[in-house]
XYZ file of C-alpha atoms in Angstrom:
339
model
C 161.123 86.953 -9.984
C 162.213 90.344 -8.602
C 158.844 91.904 -9.463
C 156.970 88.978 -7.889
C 158.964 89.330 -4.654
C 158.282 93.047 -4.454
C 154.591 92.511 -5.194
C 154.413 90.061 -2.283
C 155.967 92.456 0.209
C 159.599 91.328 0.135
C 162.623 93.614 -0.127
C 165.110 91.937 -2.495
C 168.775 92.867 -2.146
C 170.626 92.497 -5.437
C 174.332 91.706 -5.105
C 176.369 91.176 -8.302
C 178.528 88.072 -8.546
C 181.817 88.102 -10.473
C 184.187 85.242 -11.258
C 184.555 81.756 -9.864
C 184.819 82.987 -6.280
C 183.911 86.555 -5.365
C 184.967 87.815 -1.929
C 183.043 91.054 -2.460
C 179.882 89.046 -2.995
C 180.533 87.125 0.237
C 181.163 90.403 2.085
C 177.861 91.753 0.745
C 176.007 88.701 2.017
C 177.540 89.064 5.471
C 176.690 92.745 5.541
C 173.046 92.006 4.702
C 172.820 89.269 7.354
C 174.154 91.573 10.072
C 172.249 94.698 8.990
C 168.882 92.941 8.873
C 169.604 90.681 11.878
C 168.825 87.569 9.868
C 168.321 84.460 11.996
C 168.651 81.837 9.257
C 169.987 81.633 5.708
C 168.171 79.543 3.087
C 169.981 78.896 -0.200
C 169.127 77.018 -3.363
C 171.529 75.271 -5.755
C 175.157 74.227 -5.386
C 177.169 77.459 -5.625
C 174.713 79.323 -3.411
C 175.243 76.662 -0.744
C 178.965 77.470 -0.733
C 178.487 81.235 -0.363
C 175.594 80.845 2.048
C 177.535 78.364 4.156
C 180.490 80.715 4.472
C 178.255 83.681 5.298
C 176.451 81.642 7.933
C 179.676 80.509 9.532
C 181.102 84.054 9.591
C 177.888 85.558 10.977
C 176.997 82.755 13.364
C 173.607 81.869 11.881
C 172.324 78.478 10.699
C 172.214 77.694 6.964
C 169.724 75.457 5.164
C 170.800 74.680 1.596
C 168.459 72.985 -0.861
C 169.896 71.105 -3.837
C 167.525 70.397 -6.716
C 169.687 68.414 -9.112
C 173.123 67.132 -9.964
C 175.517 70.071 -10.428
C 177.845 70.637 -13.347
C 181.165 70.304 -11.522
C 183.782 72.158 -13.495
C 187.360 72.913 -12.515
C 190.003 70.838 -10.810
C 189.360 68.043 -8.338
C 190.926 70.206 -5.613
C 188.482 73.049 -6.371
C 185.496 70.668 -6.243
C 186.737 69.126 -2.997
C 187.085 72.607 -1.484
C 183.464 73.422 -2.358
C 182.217 70.172 -0.857
C 184.396 70.791 2.201
C 182.792 74.183 2.794
C 179.328 72.683 2.445
C 180.140 69.838 4.812
C 181.515 72.112 7.544
C 179.493 75.306 7.147
C 175.986 74.271 6.067
C 173.746 73.270 8.959
C 171.488 70.993 6.887
C 171.617 70.042 3.217
C 168.121 69.422 1.882
C 167.582 67.256 -1.192
C 164.377 67.171 -3.189
C 164.535 63.372 -3.526
C 166.223 60.411 -1.884
C 167.935 59.464 -5.148
C 169.558 62.905 -5.299
C 170.749 62.574 -1.696
C 172.272 59.195 -2.500
C 174.110 60.681 -5.480
C 175.719 63.379 -3.341
C 176.524 60.974 -0.510
C 178.238 58.693 -3.032
C 180.862 61.407 -3.603
C 182.148 60.702 -0.085
C 182.277 64.415 0.749
C 179.135 64.796 2.878
C 177.780 63.566 6.219
C 174.390 61.851 6.030
C 173.393 63.010 9.517
C 173.402 66.616 8.287
C 171.089 65.961 5.350
C 167.327 65.767 4.870
C 164.885 65.040 2.058
C 161.969 67.417 1.442
C 160.090 66.938 -1.818
C 158.947 69.978 -3.760
C 155.279 70.866 -3.483
C 152.726 72.633 -5.654
C 149.554 74.632 -5.171
C 147.040 71.905 -5.953
C 144.252 74.471 -6.262
C 146.097 76.284 -9.076
C 147.250 73.080 -10.763
C 143.893 71.406 -11.211
C 142.043 69.821 -14.139
C 140.653 72.799 -16.080
C 140.563 72.216 -19.814
C 142.378 74.992 -21.702
C 142.685 75.256 -25.481
C 144.585 78.542 -25.854
C 147.923 76.918 -26.745
C 146.240 74.464 -29.112
C 144.507 77.307 -30.938
C 147.732 79.326 -31.114
C 149.636 76.403 -32.669
C 146.783 75.293 -34.911
C 146.296 71.942 -33.163
C 142.854 70.477 -33.683
C 140.688 69.072 -30.915
C 140.885 65.590 -32.428
C 144.706 65.606 -32.451
C 146.507 64.081 -29.464
C 148.772 66.725 -27.951
C 151.792 65.259 -26.143
C 153.587 67.885 -24.082
C 156.831 68.382 -22.181
C 157.837 71.339 -20.007
C 161.432 72.218 -19.156
C 164.362 74.258 -20.403
C 166.093 72.858 -23.458
C 169.307 71.360 -22.070
C 171.099 68.020 -22.455
C 169.709 66.374 -19.289
C 166.151 66.686 -20.653
C 167.025 64.322 -23.542
C 164.505 65.835 -25.929
C 166.178 63.868 -28.696
C 164.513 60.789 -27.171
C 161.141 62.530 -27.417
C 161.810 63.342 -31.064
C 162.715 59.746 -31.814
C 159.600 58.537 -30.004
C 157.565 60.934 -32.147
C 159.194 59.375 -35.211
C 158.081 55.922 -34.054
C 154.516 57.237 -33.734
C 154.423 59.247 -36.964
C 152.370 56.565 -38.699
C 149.552 57.971 -36.599
C 149.108 61.510 -37.966
C 146.818 62.508 -35.066
C 149.810 62.989 -32.734
C 151.360 66.414 -32.076
C 154.336 67.063 -29.762
C 155.130 70.327 -27.978
C 158.123 71.266 -25.825
C 157.658 74.343 -23.634
C 160.833 75.805 -22.150
C 163.604 78.333 -22.548
C 166.070 77.485 -25.312
C 169.655 78.762 -25.419
C 172.947 77.776 -27.008
C 173.485 75.333 -29.857
C 171.268 72.499 -28.600
C 167.934 73.914 -29.853
C 169.290 74.127 -33.407
C 170.633 70.583 -33.134
C 167.200 69.360 -32.063
C 165.502 71.205 -34.909
C 167.966 69.601 -37.319
C 167.155 66.178 -35.851
C 163.442 66.919 -36.196
C 163.897 67.652 -39.891
C 166.164 64.636 -40.339
C 163.462 62.403 -38.840
C 160.880 63.915 -41.151
C 158.666 65.159 -38.329
C 157.993 68.585 -39.822
C 155.387 70.591 -37.914
C 154.316 67.684 -35.707
C 157.031 68.686 -33.183
C 157.080 72.284 -31.901
C 159.414 74.111 -29.507
C 157.536 77.111 -28.110
C 160.184 78.700 -25.898
C 159.500 79.953 -22.373
C 155.898 80.426 -21.245
C 154.357 81.819 -18.093
C 151.320 80.283 -16.425
C 152.398 76.668 -16.616
C 149.062 75.485 -15.200
C 147.323 76.842 -18.305
C 149.909 75.179 -20.547
C 149.500 71.814 -18.808
C 145.741 71.864 -19.260
C 146.200 71.996 -23.035
C 147.991 68.647 -23.051
C 146.395 65.246 -23.526
C 149.528 63.457 -22.308
C 152.710 64.548 -20.546
C 156.095 62.971 -21.283
C 159.394 63.388 -19.439
C 162.354 61.849 -21.268
C 165.086 63.164 -18.949
C 168.325 61.294 -18.370
C 168.630 62.815 -14.874
C 166.028 64.482 -12.653
C 166.568 65.559 -9.070
C 162.795 65.552 -8.610
C 160.612 66.742 -11.538
C 158.135 69.362 -10.470
C 156.606 69.380 -13.950
C 155.619 65.722 -13.569
C 153.766 66.563 -10.350
C 152.126 69.571 -12.025
C 150.880 67.422 -14.890
C 149.531 64.796 -12.485
C 147.671 67.494 -10.550
C 146.137 68.835 -13.774
C 144.727 65.439 -14.673
C 147.203 64.858 -17.500
C 148.468 61.249 -17.618
C 152.258 60.981 -17.375
C 154.958 58.890 -19.022
C 158.367 59.439 -17.407
C 161.812 57.900 -17.647
C 163.428 56.261 -14.625
C 165.734 59.238 -14.206
C 165.870 59.495 -10.425
C 163.138 61.736 -9.077
C 160.205 60.328 -11.097
C 160.503 56.897 -9.450
C 159.826 58.600 -6.104
C 156.753 60.343 -7.517
C 155.171 57.714 -9.753
C 154.216 54.150 -8.925
C 154.315 52.387 -12.272
C 150.894 51.531 -13.695
C 149.224 52.979 -10.592
C 149.425 56.748 -11.101
C 151.625 56.959 -14.196
C 153.906 54.970 -16.468
C 157.680 54.614 -16.062
C 160.020 53.675 -18.906
C 163.738 53.007 -19.224
C 166.245 55.710 -20.031
C 167.109 56.444 -23.658
C 164.349 54.239 -25.076
C 162.229 55.996 -27.705
C 160.467 52.691 -28.372
C 159.288 52.370 -24.773
C 158.181 56.007 -24.691
C 156.209 55.532 -27.900
C 154.633 52.308 -26.637
C 153.582 53.961 -23.364
C 152.073 56.941 -25.197
C 150.212 54.632 -27.580
C 148.890 52.591 -24.653
C 147.474 55.650 -22.897
C 145.792 56.831 -26.082
C 144.281 53.452 -26.983
C 143.291 52.348 -23.457
C 140.870 54.981 -22.113
C 140.075 52.944 -18.989
C 143.774 52.802 -18.083
C 144.108 56.515 -18.764
C 141.169 57.375 -16.480
C 142.470 55.089 -13.716
C 145.932 56.663 -13.760
C 144.542 60.204 -13.824
C 142.351 59.599 -10.774
C 145.163 57.961 -8.794
C 147.694 60.639 -9.801
C 145.590 63.470 -8.415
C 145.275 61.593 -5.113
C 149.048 61.086 -5.012
C 149.670 64.813 -5.407
C 147.129 65.760 -2.755
C 148.587 63.249 -0.289
C 152.323 63.807 -0.849
C 153.222 66.833 -2.958
C 151.250 69.885 -1.823
C 153.017 73.146 -1.106
C 151.579 73.147 2.423
C 153.236 69.815 3.211
C 156.542 71.188 1.897
C 156.180 74.423 3.906
C 155.401 72.479 7.089
C 158.569 70.410 6.637
C 160.732 73.485 6.120
C 159.153 75.312 9.074
C 159.980 72.364 11.332
C 163.557 72.285 10.057
C 163.965 76.069 10.453
C 162.627 75.946 14.006
C 165.003 73.134 14.962
C 167.995 74.914 13.432
C 167.360 78.304 15.025
C 166.656 76.769 18.440
C 169.863 74.713 18.308
C 171.920 77.770 17.337
C 170.465 79.806 20.197
C 171.317 77.037 22.665
C 174.917 77.017 21.432
C 175.140 80.820 21.702
C 173.751 80.738 25.235
C 176.349 78.161 26.284
C 179.161 80.186 24.709
C 178.026 83.350 26.492
C 177.811 81.485 29.792
C 181.371 80.214 29.354
C 182.657 83.706 28.585
C 180.992 85.101 31.704
C 182.251 82.294 33.955
C-alpha cells in the first residue's frame, strides 16, 4: 500500500502504534494535522475511529470514520464503552458500508443515528469486467471442462470456509467441480481447514492459494463465485465477481442482501447450510439460461449502484458538508471572542 500511495503522488506519514492506547501515537497524529494544515480526517476501521476522533477534537477539524465490519471487541465493558463514547462525541460522521452494519452498531445503544451515514463500497467497473483469464487454472492444473468455484477473502472465522468445504463434499459425486480459496492465511485456522478437507476426502479438489494480487484476473478464472460468510459488513468481492460476469451464490450474512436480489442478479442462501450452497451451485451449473440471466442482471446492478465514482461522489458531498459546517462554527466562535 505504501508503494502504491507514493506512486500516486501521496506522501505517507508512518507513525508506529504501541499497546492498547498509545498517547505518543495520538500526539503524532495531532502534529501531522497541524503541520500540514489538514482540513478533514478520514479514518477506516474501529480503532482508527477512536484515534482519529480524538485528534479531530483536539485539532478542531471534522472527522469522517468508515466502519467496514463488526469489530472484535476485546477488553472490559468499561473499556468498550469508553471507545464508543469517544466515537459518539468526537467523530463528526460515522459511515457504514451497509445498512445492516449500521443497524448492528446502533443496536449497541452507544451511537446517535443522526451522526451516521451509509455509503456502499464501489469498484472500478472498467477494471472488473468480463475478460476470460485462464492463468490461475493453468497454474493449478484445472482443466477447461472442470467447473471452478472460487472464493476470495482472508482465511478467518467469519468467512466460514468450513461451510464451503462441506458444500464441496456434498458435490463430490460430480468430479468436474474444483474449489479455490484465494486469500491470506495466518494462525491455526488454515491448518484446521486443511485437516477438515482431508477428513471429508476432498483431496486436491479444494485448494487454498494464499494471497494474490490482481483480483480482477483471479475472478475471471472462476466459473462461479461463492461467499459462505457468517458475517459481512458489505462484501466487495461479491460485487467484483458480479462485475466480472461470474454468477454469485452468497449467504444471508448482512451485506450481501443489500447487494443481491435473490434469483434476479444472484442467489442467496441461509447461513451455515452446506446443502443450500451445494444446491445453488448445482443449479447454476445445470441451468445455463438462469446463469446467463443472473450474469446480465448482475453487471447492470454493479453499474447502477456500486461504481467507485458513485462512492467518491457520496464522500465528496459528505466532506464538503462537514468542512463547511466546521468553518461556520469557527467563524461564530471568532465573532464571539471579538465581541
